[in-house]
Tab-separated table of C-alpha atoms and ligand atoms in Angstrom:
chain	number	residue	atom	x	y	z
A	1	UNK	CA	-56.622	14.015	-48.366
A	2	UNK	CA	-55.074	12.097	-45.255
A	3	UNK	CA	-51.222	11.040	-45.776
A	4	UNK	CA	-49.432	8.827	-43.808
A	5	UNK	CA	-47.628	10.956	-41.641
A	6	UNK	CA	-51.049	12.480	-40.295
A	7	UNK	CA	-51.876	8.858	-40.084
A	8	UNK	CA	-49.706	8.211	-37.646
A	9	UNK	CA	-49.956	11.512	-35.528
A	10	UNK	CA	-53.851	10.986	-35.109
A	11	UNK	CA	-53.278	7.115	-33.723
A	12	UNK	CA	-53.020	6.303	-30.252
A	13	UNK	CA	-49.391	6.146	-29.200
A	14	UNK	CA	-48.854	2.058	-28.066
A	15	UNK	CA	-51.614	1.112	-30.502
A	16	UNK	CA	-50.318	2.130	-34.086
A	17	UNK	CA	-50.031	-0.109	-36.601
A	18	UNK	CA	-45.992	0.469	-36.572
A	19	UNK	CA	-45.747	0.479	-33.315
A	20	UNK	CA	-43.323	-2.436	-32.552
A	21	UNK	CA	-44.474	-5.117	-29.726
A	22	UNK	CA	-40.884	-5.833	-28.828
A	23	UNK	CA	-37.756	-4.029	-29.393
A	24	UNK	CA	-34.748	-5.858	-31.204
A	25	UNK	CA	-32.378	-6.625	-28.806
A	26	UNK	CA	-29.685	-9.135	-30.129
A	27	UNK	CA	-29.368	-7.737	-33.606
A	28	UNK	CA	-29.299	-4.466	-35.700
A	29	UNK	CA	-32.917	-4.023	-37.036
A	30	UNK	CA	-33.049	-3.863	-40.644
A	31	UNK	CA	-35.165	-1.116	-40.994
A	32	UNK	CA	-35.582	2.037	-38.580
A	33	UNK	CA	-38.457	3.402	-36.478
A	34	UNK	CA	-40.226	6.677	-36.807
A	35	UNK	CA	-38.451	8.843	-34.550
A	36	UNK	CA	-40.706	8.759	-31.328
A	37	UNK	CA	-41.508	4.991	-31.089
A	38	UNK	CA	-37.890	4.747	-31.177
A	39	UNK	CA	-37.775	7.327	-28.015
A	40	UNK	CA	-40.803	5.595	-26.758
A	41	UNK	CA	-39.029	2.181	-26.558
A	42	UNK	CA	-35.467	3.496	-25.059
A	43	UNK	CA	-37.609	6.108	-22.702
A	44	UNK	CA	-40.147	3.461	-21.446
A	45	UNK	CA	-37.274	0.572	-21.115
A	46	UNK	CA	-35.310	3.125	-18.940
A	47	UNK	CA	-38.215	3.656	-16.852
A	48	UNK	CA	-38.046	0.417	-15.112
A	49	UNK	CA	-34.595	1.729	-13.715
A	50	UNK	CA	-34.731	2.575	-10.114
A	51	UNK	CA	-35.567	5.457	-8.607
A	52	UNK	CA	-32.105	7.783	-7.745
A	53	UNK	CA	-33.647	9.530	-5.046
A	54	UNK	CA	-34.443	6.155	-3.059
A	55	UNK	CA	-30.733	4.688	-4.298
A	56	UNK	CA	-29.034	5.266	-0.631
A	57	UNK	CA	-26.154	2.782	-2.542
A	58	UNK	CA	-24.695	5.499	-4.905
A	59	UNK	CA	-21.982	8.284	-4.530
A	60	UNK	CA	-22.759	9.608	-7.485
A	61	UNK	CA	-25.031	12.816	-8.126
A	62	UNK	CA	-28.353	12.408	-9.057
A	63	UNK	CA	-29.374	16.170	-8.927
A	64	UNK	CA	-27.965	19.755	-10.361
A	65	UNK	CA	-29.869	22.839	-10.929
A	66	UNK	CA	-31.639	23.872	-13.980
A	67	UNK	CA	-28.967	26.168	-14.818
A	68	UNK	CA	-26.538	23.152	-14.486
A	69	UNK	CA	-28.991	21.694	-16.828
A	70	UNK	CA	-28.558	24.654	-18.972
A	71	UNK	CA	-25.414	24.297	-19.445
A	72	UNK	CA	-25.338	20.461	-19.676
A	73	UNK	CA	-27.773	20.676	-22.608
A	74	UNK	CA	-25.575	23.485	-24.432
A	75	UNK	CA	-22.450	21.107	-24.444
A	76	UNK	CA	-23.558	17.586	-24.910
A	77	UNK	CA	-21.969	17.683	-28.466
A	78	UNK	CA	-18.625	18.936	-26.697
A	79	UNK	CA	-15.117	16.190	-26.979
A	80	UNK	CA	-12.868	17.149	-24.236
A	81	UNK	CA	-10.069	15.947	-25.951
A	82	UNK	CA	-10.568	18.181	-28.746
A	83	UNK	CA	-8.650	20.775	-27.353
A	84	UNK	CA	-8.204	22.738	-30.787
A	85	UNK	CA	-12.214	23.082	-31.083
A	86	UNK	CA	-13.080	23.591	-27.629
A	87	UNK	CA	-10.108	25.541	-26.088
A	88	UNK	CA	-12.080	27.268	-23.483
A	89	UNK	CA	-13.285	23.667	-22.077
A	90	UNK	CA	-9.553	23.084	-22.042
A	91	UNK	CA	-8.700	26.523	-19.839
A	92	UNK	CA	-12.006	25.606	-17.788
A	93	UNK	CA	-10.812	22.193	-17.053
A	94	UNK	CA	-7.118	23.880	-15.969
A	95	UNK	CA	-9.112	26.386	-13.965
A	96	UNK	CA	-10.705	23.288	-12.149
A	97	UNK	CA	-7.663	21.616	-11.154
A	98	UNK	CA	-5.919	24.322	-10.281
A	99	UNK	CA	-8.480	25.206	-7.841
A	100	UNK	CA	-8.136	21.839	-6.228
A	101	UNK	CA	-4.455	22.231	-5.910
A	102	UNK	CA	-5.313	25.405	-3.939
A	103	UNK	CA	-7.848	23.506	-2.277
A	104	UNK	CA	-5.778	20.652	-1.342
A	105	UNK	CA	-2.626	22.766	-0.185
A	106	UNK	CA	-0.321	22.384	-3.093
A	107	UNK	CA	2.618	24.266	-1.977
A	108	UNK	CA	3.303	26.076	-5.310
A	109	UNK	CA	-0.303	25.952	-7.177
A	110	UNK	CA	1.845	27.479	-10.088
A	111	UNK	CA	3.710	23.964	-10.555
A	112	UNK	CA	1.101	21.473	-9.785
A	113	UNK	CA	-0.128	19.598	-12.652
A	114	UNK	CA	-3.498	17.766	-13.155
A	115	UNK	CA	-6.007	16.255	-15.210
A	116	UNK	CA	-9.682	15.360	-15.349
A	117	UNK	CA	-10.501	11.939	-15.993
A	118	UNK	CA	-13.829	10.172	-16.571
A	119	UNK	CA	-14.133	8.966	-13.023
A	120	UNK	CA	-11.876	8.282	-9.714
A	121	UNK	CA	-11.256	4.609	-11.353
A	122	UNK	CA	-9.103	6.446	-14.036
A	123	UNK	CA	-8.019	9.013	-11.833
A	124	UNK	CA	-6.611	6.167	-9.798
A	125	UNK	CA	-5.036	4.595	-12.704
A	126	UNK	CA	-2.835	7.652	-13.794
A	127	UNK	CA	-2.063	8.324	-10.218
A	128	UNK	CA	-0.690	4.459	-9.728
A	129	UNK	CA	1.059	4.777	-13.109
A	130	UNK	CA	3.208	7.309	-12.195
A	131	UNK	CA	4.039	6.022	-8.875
A	132	UNK	CA	5.306	2.804	-10.765
A	133	UNK	CA	6.689	5.121	-13.567
A	134	UNK	CA	8.987	7.082	-11.234
A	135	UNK	CA	9.712	3.833	-9.260
A	136	UNK	CA	11.284	2.306	-12.165
A	137	UNK	CA	12.988	5.495	-13.197
A	138	UNK	CA	14.770	5.661	-10.003
A	139	UNK	CA	15.437	1.732	-9.551
A	140	UNK	CA	16.909	2.078	-13.672
A	141	UNK	CA	19.182	4.785	-12.485
A	142	UNK	CA	20.541	2.735	-9.921
A	143	UNK	CA	20.861	-0.159	-11.819
A	144	UNK	CA	18.074	-2.359	-10.077
A	145	UNK	CA	15.672	-4.469	-11.340
A	146	UNK	CA	12.321	-3.276	-11.765
A	147	UNK	CA	10.332	-6.301	-12.537
A	148	UNK	CA	8.708	-7.013	-9.043
A	149	UNK	CA	6.691	-3.350	-8.460
A	150	UNK	CA	4.077	-3.808	-5.395
A	151	UNK	CA	1.814	-1.431	-4.082
A	152	UNK	CA	0.733	-1.582	-0.645
A	153	UNK	CA	-2.935	-0.607	0.765
A	154	UNK	CA	-5.936	-1.308	2.977
A	155	UNK	CA	-7.998	-4.916	2.473
A	156	UNK	CA	-10.940	-2.356	1.959
A	157	UNK	CA	-9.964	-0.412	-0.724
A	158	UNK	CA	-12.134	0.209	-3.790
A	159	UNK	CA	-12.121	-2.031	-6.530
A	160	UNK	CA	-10.109	0.265	-9.220
A	161	UNK	CA	-6.943	-0.456	-7.232
A	162	UNK	CA	-7.242	-4.320	-7.594
A	163	UNK	CA	-7.740	-3.131	-11.691
A	164	UNK	CA	-4.713	-0.988	-11.448
A	165	UNK	CA	-2.579	-4.002	-9.968
A	166	UNK	CA	-3.880	-6.792	-12.464
A	167	UNK	CA	-4.031	-4.487	-14.858
A	168	UNK	CA	-0.270	-2.839	-15.220
A	169	UNK	CA	1.357	-6.016	-13.278
A	170	UNK	CA	1.904	-4.755	-9.724
A	171	UNK	CA	1.643	-7.038	-7.204
A	172	UNK	CA	-1.357	-5.948	-4.609
A	173	UNK	CA	0.027	-5.978	-0.916
A	174	UNK	CA	-2.961	-5.810	1.162
A	175	UNK	CA	-2.554	-4.836	5.026
A	176	UNK	CA	-6.360	-6.433	6.257
A	177	UNK	CA	-8.533	-4.147	8.632
A	178	UNK	CA	-9.519	-5.867	11.340
A	179	UNK	CA	-11.686	-4.857	14.406
A	180	UNK	CA	-8.518	-3.493	16.271
A	181	UNK	CA	-7.555	-1.684	12.963
A	182	UNK	CA	-10.738	-0.489	11.219
A	183	UNK	CA	-8.777	1.385	8.737
A	184	UNK	CA	-5.319	1.131	7.359
A	185	UNK	CA	-3.699	3.189	10.237
A	186	UNK	CA	0.051	2.563	9.710
A	187	UNK	CA	-0.004	-0.305	12.319
A	188	UNK	CA	2.737	-2.914	10.694
A	189	UNK	CA	3.436	-0.879	7.385
A	190	UNK	CA	6.559	-1.706	7.600
A	191	UNK	CA	6.084	-5.188	7.397
A	192	UNK	CA	4.385	-5.059	3.925
A	193	UNK	CA	6.825	-2.071	2.438
A	194	UNK	CA	10.202	-2.873	0.632
A	195	UNK	CA	12.191	-1.487	-1.978
A	196	UNK	CA	9.688	-2.282	-4.759
A	197	UNK	CA	6.802	-0.515	-3.171
A	198	UNK	CA	5.738	1.897	-5.524
A	199	UNK	CA	3.607	3.528	-3.173
A	200	UNK	CA	1.327	3.700	-0.152
A	201	UNK	CA	-2.731	4.056	-1.135
A	202	UNK	CA	-4.576	6.152	1.679
A	203	UNK	CA	-8.311	6.439	1.205
A	204	UNK	CA	-9.680	9.268	2.591
A	205	UNK	CA	-13.589	8.075	2.658
A	206	UNK	CA	-13.368	4.003	2.582
A	207	UNK	CA	-15.913	2.586	0.175
A	208	UNK	CA	-17.362	-0.095	2.597
A	209	UNK	CA	-17.765	2.502	5.179
A	210	UNK	CA	-17.260	5.921	4.673
A	211	UNK	CA	-14.294	6.359	7.303
A	212	UNK	CA	-10.886	8.441	7.022
A	213	UNK	CA	-7.896	6.830	6.387
A	214	UNK	CA	-5.121	8.730	8.796
A	215	UNK	CA	-2.651	9.635	6.501
A	216	UNK	CA	-0.928	11.729	8.317
A	217	UNK	CA	-0.179	8.859	10.674
A	218	UNK	CA	0.576	6.287	7.899
A	219	UNK	CA	2.984	9.454	6.671
A	220	UNK	CA	4.577	9.093	9.998
A	221	UNK	CA	5.050	5.536	9.728
A	222	UNK	CA	6.630	5.661	6.220
A	223	UNK	CA	8.802	8.694	7.621
A	224	UNK	CA	10.010	6.171	10.029
A	225	UNK	CA	10.664	3.496	7.401
A	226	UNK	CA	12.625	5.713	5.522
A	227	UNK	CA	14.782	7.160	8.917
A	228	UNK	CA	14.985	2.949	9.611
A	229	UNK	CA	15.928	1.759	6.009
A	230	UNK	CA	16.439	5.079	3.779
A	231	UNK	CA	13.343	3.508	1.698
A	232	UNK	CA	11.645	6.983	0.365
A	233	UNK	CA	7.843	5.889	-0.112
A	234	UNK	CA	5.458	8.047	-1.595
A	235	UNK	CA	1.596	8.374	-0.649
A	236	UNK	CA	-1.246	8.743	-3.184
A	237	UNK	CA	-4.419	9.834	-1.465
A	238	UNK	CA	-7.749	8.193	-3.215
A	239	UNK	CA	-9.940	10.847	-2.070
A	240	UNK	CA	-12.753	10.097	-4.166
A	241	UNK	CA	-15.347	11.268	-1.688
A	242	UNK	CA	-13.438	12.752	1.016
A	243	UNK	CA	-11.728	15.198	-1.361
A	244	UNK	CA	-14.533	17.453	-1.531
A	245	UNK	CA	-15.728	17.133	1.931
A	246	UNK	CA	-12.447	17.612	4.463
A	247	UNK	CA	-11.497	20.709	2.898
A	248	UNK	CA	-14.957	22.196	4.148
A	249	UNK	CA	-15.714	19.988	6.958
A	250	UNK	CA	-12.835	18.634	8.582
A	251	UNK	CA	-10.401	22.017	7.636
A	252	UNK	CA	-7.729	21.238	10.288
A	253	UNK	CA	-7.480	17.110	9.362
A	254	UNK	CA	-4.069	16.732	7.823
A	255	UNK	CA	-4.291	14.729	4.767
A	256	UNK	CA	-3.520	16.623	1.699
A	257	UNK	CA	-0.264	18.399	0.031
A	258	UNK	CA	0.296	19.454	3.746
A	259	UNK	CA	2.137	16.276	3.956
A	260	UNK	CA	5.067	16.111	2.080
A	261	UNK	CA	4.846	12.839	1.293
A	262	UNK	CA	1.466	12.886	-0.174
A	263	UNK	CA	2.725	12.863	-4.380
A	264	UNK	CA	-1.030	12.598	-5.773
A	265	UNK	CA	-4.709	13.230	-4.951
A	266	UNK	CA	-7.785	12.364	-6.755
A	267	UNK	CA	-10.940	12.547	-6.272
A	268	UNK	CA	-14.683	12.290	-8.163
A	269	UNK	CA	-16.239	15.376	-9.373
A	270	UNK	CA	-19.131	13.314	-9.617
A	271	UNK	CA	-19.349	12.469	-5.934
A	272	UNK	CA	-19.159	15.126	-3.821
A	273	UNK	CA	-17.673	18.000	-6.357
A	274	UNK	CA	-21.844	17.485	-6.963
A	275	UNK	CA	-21.594	16.997	-11.144
A	276	UNK	CA	-23.658	14.387	-12.893
A	277	UNK	CA	-21.542	11.224	-13.627
A	278	UNK	CA	-18.342	10.996	-15.816
A	279	UNK	CA	-16.086	13.373	-13.991
A	280	UNK	CA	-12.837	12.743	-11.832
A	281	UNK	CA	-10.205	14.515	-11.027
A	282	UNK	CA	-6.385	14.244	-10.107
A	283	UNK	CA	-3.908	16.395	-9.131
A	284	UNK	CA	0.148	16.232	-8.428
A	285	UNK	CA	1.544	17.935	-5.865
A	286	UNK	CA	4.509	19.002	-8.236
A	287	UNK	CA	4.958	18.689	-11.587
A	288	UNK	CA	7.962	16.617	-11.387
A	289	UNK	CA	6.221	13.757	-10.041
A	290	UNK	CA	4.316	13.156	-13.140
A	291	UNK	CA	7.072	11.844	-15.488
A	292	UNK	CA	6.988	13.315	-18.910
A	293	UNK	CA	7.523	10.166	-20.651
A	294	UNK	CA	3.691	9.555	-19.464
A	295	UNK	CA	2.725	12.327	-21.487
A	296	UNK	CA	1.547	12.355	-25.049
A	297	UNK	CA	1.606	14.844	-27.365
A	298	UNK	CA	-0.843	14.764	-30.344
A	299	UNK	CA	-0.974	16.929	-33.313
A	300	UNK	CA	-3.871	15.244	-35.231
A	301	UNK	CA	-6.525	17.438	-33.608
A	302	UNK	CA	-4.497	20.703	-34.338
A	303	UNK	CA	-2.094	22.182	-32.237
A	304	UNK	CA	0.261	20.477	-30.061
A	305	UNK	CA	-2.196	18.761	-27.543
A	306	UNK	CA	-0.336	16.886	-24.254
A	307	UNK	CA	-2.599	14.471	-22.804
A	308	UNK	CA	-2.236	11.819	-19.771
A	309	UNK	CA	-5.686	9.688	-20.171
A	310	UNK	CA	-6.761	5.971	-20.763
A	311	UNK	CA	-9.314	7.655	-23.120
A	312	UNK	CA	-9.243	9.988	-26.008
A	313	UNK	CA	-12.259	11.171	-26.845
A	314	UNK	CA	-14.927	11.699	-23.769
A	315	UNK	CA	-17.977	14.543	-22.969
A	316	UNK	CA	-16.547	17.431	-21.694
A	317	UNK	CA	-19.778	18.916	-20.481
A	318	UNK	CA	-18.927	17.574	-17.050
A	319	UNK	CA	-16.083	19.784	-17.377
A	320	UNK	CA	-18.110	23.007	-17.605
A	321	UNK	CA	-20.597	21.664	-14.639
A	322	UNK	CA	-17.739	21.307	-12.591
A	323	UNK	CA	-17.056	25.045	-13.096
A	324	UNK	CA	-19.895	26.046	-12.894
A	325	UNK	CA	-20.648	24.283	-9.349
A	326	UNK	CA	-17.285	25.769	-8.034
A	327	UNK	CA	-18.614	29.029	-9.182
A	328	UNK	CA	-21.987	28.833	-8.127
A	329	UNK	CA	-21.451	27.364	-4.712
A	330	UNK	CA	-17.809	28.322	-3.929
A	331	UNK	CA	-16.378	27.204	-0.436
A	332	UNK	CA	-19.473	28.408	1.282
A	333	UNK	CA	-21.825	26.830	-0.806
A	334	UNK	CA	-19.939	23.479	-0.789
A	335	UNK	CA	-19.721	24.059	3.232
A	336	UNK	CA	-23.642	24.350	3.289
A	337	UNK	CA	-23.956	21.571	1.167
A	338	UNK	CA	-21.544	18.883	2.670
A	339	UNK	CA	-22.711	20.059	6.600
A	340	UNK	CA	-26.077	19.419	5.395
A	341	UNK	CA	-25.254	15.536	4.407
A	342	UNK	CA	-23.246	15.176	7.542
A	343	UNK	CA	-25.849	16.491	9.739
A	344	UNK	CA	-28.848	13.979	7.911
A	345	UNK	CA	-25.984	10.903	8.025
A	346	UNK	CA	-25.084	11.463	11.771
A	347	UNK	CA	-28.973	11.732	12.411
A	348	UNK	CA	-29.747	8.890	10.158
A	349	UNK	CA	-26.594	6.784	12.208
A	350	UNK	CA	-27.779	7.721	15.908
A	351	UNK	CA	-31.627	6.998	14.901
A	352	UNK	CA	-30.555	3.744	13.394
A	353	UNK	CA	-28.420	2.624	16.470
A	354	UNK	CA	-31.451	3.643	18.742
A	355	UNK	CA	-33.806	1.166	16.663
A	356	UNK	CA	-32.242	-1.555	18.710
A	357	UNK	CA	-31.086	-4.826	16.913
A	358	UNK	CA	-28.134	-2.736	15.290
A	359	UNK	CA	-24.596	-1.620	16.080
A	360	UNK	CA	-22.778	1.057	14.329
A	361	UNK	CA	-19.695	0.320	12.797
A	362	UNK	CA	-19.076	3.951	12.348
A	363	UNK	CA	-21.236	7.451	12.615
A	364	UNK	CA	-21.220	9.606	9.419
A	365	UNK	CA	-18.980	11.846	10.758
A	366	UNK	CA	-15.930	11.545	8.642
A	367	UNK	CA	-18.021	11.249	4.780
A	368	UNK	CA	-21.401	11.594	4.912
A	369	UNK	CA	-21.434	7.489	4.738
A	370	UNK	CA	-21.819	4.993	7.560
A	371	UNK	CA	-22.391	1.429	7.826
A	372	UNK	CA	-23.559	-1.179	10.922
A	373	UNK	CA	-24.064	-4.693	11.732
A	374	UNK	CA	-26.385	-6.678	13.660
A	375	UNK	CA	-25.273	-6.223	16.970
A	376	UNK	CA	-23.426	-9.158	19.064
A	377	UNK	CA	-26.588	-11.484	20.238
A	378	UNK	CA	-28.884	-10.265	18.344
A	379	UNK	CA	-30.228	-13.519	16.530
A	380	UNK	CA	-33.672	-12.488	15.451
A	381	UNK	CA	-34.063	-15.187	12.851
A	382	UNK	CA	-33.337	-12.707	9.954
A	383	UNK	CA	-30.356	-10.821	9.135
A	384	UNK	CA	-29.184	-7.941	7.085
A	385	UNK	CA	-29.419	-9.050	3.149
A	386	UNK	CA	-33.371	-9.942	4.564
A	387	UNK	CA	-33.722	-6.216	5.749
A	388	UNK	CA	-32.178	-5.012	2.653
A	389	UNK	CA	-34.750	-6.629	0.592
A	390	UNK	CA	-37.349	-5.344	2.366
A	391	UNK	CA	-36.488	-1.833	1.795
A	392	UNK	CA	-36.174	-2.610	-1.793
A	393	UNK	CA	-39.771	-3.805	-1.821
A	394	UNK	CA	-40.556	-0.381	-1.044
A	395	UNK	CA	-38.176	0.912	-3.913
A	396	UNK	CA	-35.054	1.763	-1.333
A	397	UNK	CA	-31.289	0.833	-1.859
A	398	UNK	CA	-29.844	-0.273	1.300
A	399	UNK	CA	-26.948	-2.612	0.391
A	400	UNK	CA	-25.933	-5.049	2.649
A	401	UNK	CA	-22.345	-7.005	1.908
A	402	UNK	CA	-19.707	-8.634	3.843
A	403	UNK	CA	-16.602	-6.864	4.811
A	404	UNK	CA	-13.061	-7.584	3.274
A	405	UNK	CA	-11.051	-10.826	4.051
A	406	UNK	CA	-10.125	-11.017	7.407
A	407	UNK	CA	-13.351	-9.514	8.479
A	408	UNK	CA	-15.962	-11.225	5.767
A	409	UNK	CA	-17.623	-13.287	8.469
A	410	UNK	CA	-19.128	-9.678	9.109
A	411	UNK	CA	-21.891	-8.242	7.150
A	412	UNK	CA	-22.768	-4.425	7.240
A	413	UNK	CA	-25.275	-2.316	5.681
A	414	UNK	CA	-24.369	0.893	4.235
A	415	UNK	CA	-26.238	4.475	3.796
A	416	UNK	CA	-24.855	6.926	1.725
A	417	UNK	CA	-26.134	10.153	2.369
A	418	UNK	CA	-25.790	12.779	-0.772
A	419	UNK	CA	-26.841	16.202	-1.841
A	420	UNK	CA	-30.911	15.694	-2.267
A	421	UNK	CA	-30.968	13.263	0.874
A	422	UNK	CA	-33.131	15.339	2.929
A	423	UNK	CA	-34.009	15.495	6.563
A	424	UNK	CA	-37.302	14.608	4.998
A	425	UNK	CA	-36.560	11.712	2.939
A	426	UNK	CA	-34.266	10.502	5.788
A	427	UNK	CA	-37.318	10.571	8.412
A	428	UNK	CA	-39.170	8.490	5.570
A	429	UNK	CA	-36.548	5.940	5.050
A	430	UNK	CA	-36.686	5.813	9.264
A	431	UNK	CA	-40.309	4.745	9.154
A	432	UNK	CA	-39.636	2.168	6.260
A	433	UNK	CA	-36.930	0.729	8.555
A	434	UNK	CA	-38.908	0.431	11.400
A	435	UNK	CA	-41.761	-1.072	9.524
A	436	UNK	CA	-39.071	-3.568	8.118
A	437	UNK	CA	-37.666	-4.691	11.547
A	438	UNK	CA	-40.830	-5.046	13.223
A	439	UNK	CA	-42.257	-7.139	10.245
A	440	UNK	CA	-38.928	-9.414	9.953
A	441	UNK	CA	-39.203	-9.883	13.838
A	442	UNK	CA	-42.807	-10.866	13.585
A	443	UNK	CA	-42.499	-13.252	10.557
A	444	UNK	CA	-38.734	-13.894	10.335
A	445	UNK	CA	-36.372	-13.910	7.231
A	446	UNK	CA	-37.368	-15.724	4.376
A	447	UNK	CA	-35.353	-18.866	5.350
A	448	UNK	CA	-34.253	-21.356	2.656
A	449	UNK	CA	-33.085	-20.995	-0.830
A	450	UNK	CA	-33.050	-17.100	-0.848
A	451	UNK	CA	-31.101	-17.103	2.633
A	452	UNK	CA	-28.881	-19.612	1.069
A	453	UNK	CA	-27.987	-17.689	-1.902
A	454	UNK	CA	-27.040	-14.625	0.177
A	455	UNK	CA	-24.324	-16.397	1.960
B	1	PLP	C1	-12.383	5.023	-2.398
B	1	PLP	C2	-12.924	5.104	-4.000
B	1	PLP	N1	-11.886	5.058	-4.771
B	1	PLP	C3	-12.557	4.954	-6.192
B	1	PLP	C4	-13.663	4.586	-6.371
B	1	PLP	C5	-13.944	4.298	-7.998
B	1	PLP	O1	-14.646	6.165	-8.219
B	1	PLP	P1	-15.428	5.925	-9.695
B	1	PLP	O2	-16.801	5.790	-9.697
B	1	PLP	O3	-15.168	7.564	-9.671
B	1	PLP	O4	-14.778	5.703	-10.791
B	1	PLP	C6	-14.885	4.955	-5.262
B	1	PLP	C7	-15.979	4.855	-6.148
B	1	PLP	O5	-16.778	4.473	-5.170
B	1	PLP	C8	-14.433	4.977	-4.032
B	1	PLP	O6	-15.319	5.053	-3.221
C-alpha cells in the first residue's frame, strides 16, 4: 500500500500537490510545511543573493577551509555568553585576545583586557564607551561638568562612529578630509580638541579608500597639545581591517600599543582575521583603562561571569574559528595570505590606472583596498556609477560612491581584495573592466532617469 509519505517522496520536487507556489511573507503560516519543502523555499530564495566570490565591495570573509567548516558545524549551538556551560570556549576567547594584545605590542600582556564582539561596530562602541566613562570619572573627580563630551575623528570614519556618537550622546567632531589631507593626519587637530574631548579615533584602513591614518603623527600632534594645554587625550585605533594586516605586512609601522597614547584597538575577526561573519575584537593596553563600572557580573548562568558587551547571547562558533585560524596559519601563514592579497591589490590598482580614464586615489599598499576616480578632464559621457552598473550586469560588485563631506563632489570606485580574490580572478575582472570601458566609450552611459538617480 502506498503511504502518504511514499507519495510525497516519489512525486517530482517542485511539482507536488503540497508544494506551495509562493511562501507567506507577511504573516506566520497557520500550519507548517514538510521539512524538505521548507528547506527548498529558503534555500532557493537565498540563491538569488549575489555571488560572494565576485563581491569586491565587502571586507568580510567568504571562504574558510574544510576543517574550519567542520569546527563551525560542530559548534553551531554554542552560546558565547554561556561561559559556565562552555568554559573552554571562554578560555579560547581569552587566548585569542591575549594573542592580539601581544601582536599589537601591549606593554604587559598579562595586564591587558579584551573581549570578542559581534564585529568591529560593537568593538568600537565598547572602546568609545570606555573613553567616555574614563573622561567622566576624571572630570567628576575634578568637580567639572560632564554634559558635553565630544569625540574627534576624520570625516571618513565608518558609520559605526556616527552611531556611537548618536546613541551615546557624544558630539561627533569631524575633521574634514581634503585633497591635501587625504586622511586624519594631525593637521589642525588642536582646533578640534578641548577639555571635553573623550578621545581621538585613528583609523587603520579607512573604509572609503583603504588608506592608513598615520597614528604616530596623530599621537605626536596630541603630545604637542598636551605640552601646550595639559590636555591628555587618548587614542582609540579603529583597526577593523589594518589590525590584521599591519602586524604581518608593515611590521615597522608604529600604530599600536608601542605608542603610549593608544588606549585601545579594535579589529574585525571576520575581515582580515579570516573568519566568517560575526566576530570582532577589542583590546585595552592595560586593564585599568577599562573602567570596572562598565563590567557586569551575572550569576544566572552559573558562576560569576564578568561581561562587557552590548548583546548577551551570541554565537560562540566564530571564537573557535578564530583560534583555529591562529593555530592553522601562525604569523607566517597570516603574512603569506595578506601579502598575497596585497600583491593582487597592487596589480589591480596599477592595471586600472593603465586603462586610461582613471586616476588612483591610493594604490592598495596599506590594506589591500584601493579607490580611483575619473581622471581630471575625462568627460567621456559616462561616469563611475555607469561603470559599476555594467560590471554588476556581469555579476561583479564594485561600488561607486561619493567621498565624505568636503569632498562629496568626488566620486570614487573601490575594490576590496580579500583572501580568495586570486590573480586569476583579478585578471578576469580586468577583462570585464576593459570591455565595460570600451562599451561605455562606444555607447555612452544610460543618461536620463538612471543618471539623475545617481546624483
Ligand atoms: C574602519 C572600520 N571600522 C568599523 C567597521 C565596522 O565593522 P563591522 O562590519 O565588523 O561591524 C568597518 C567596516 O567596514 C570599518 O571599515
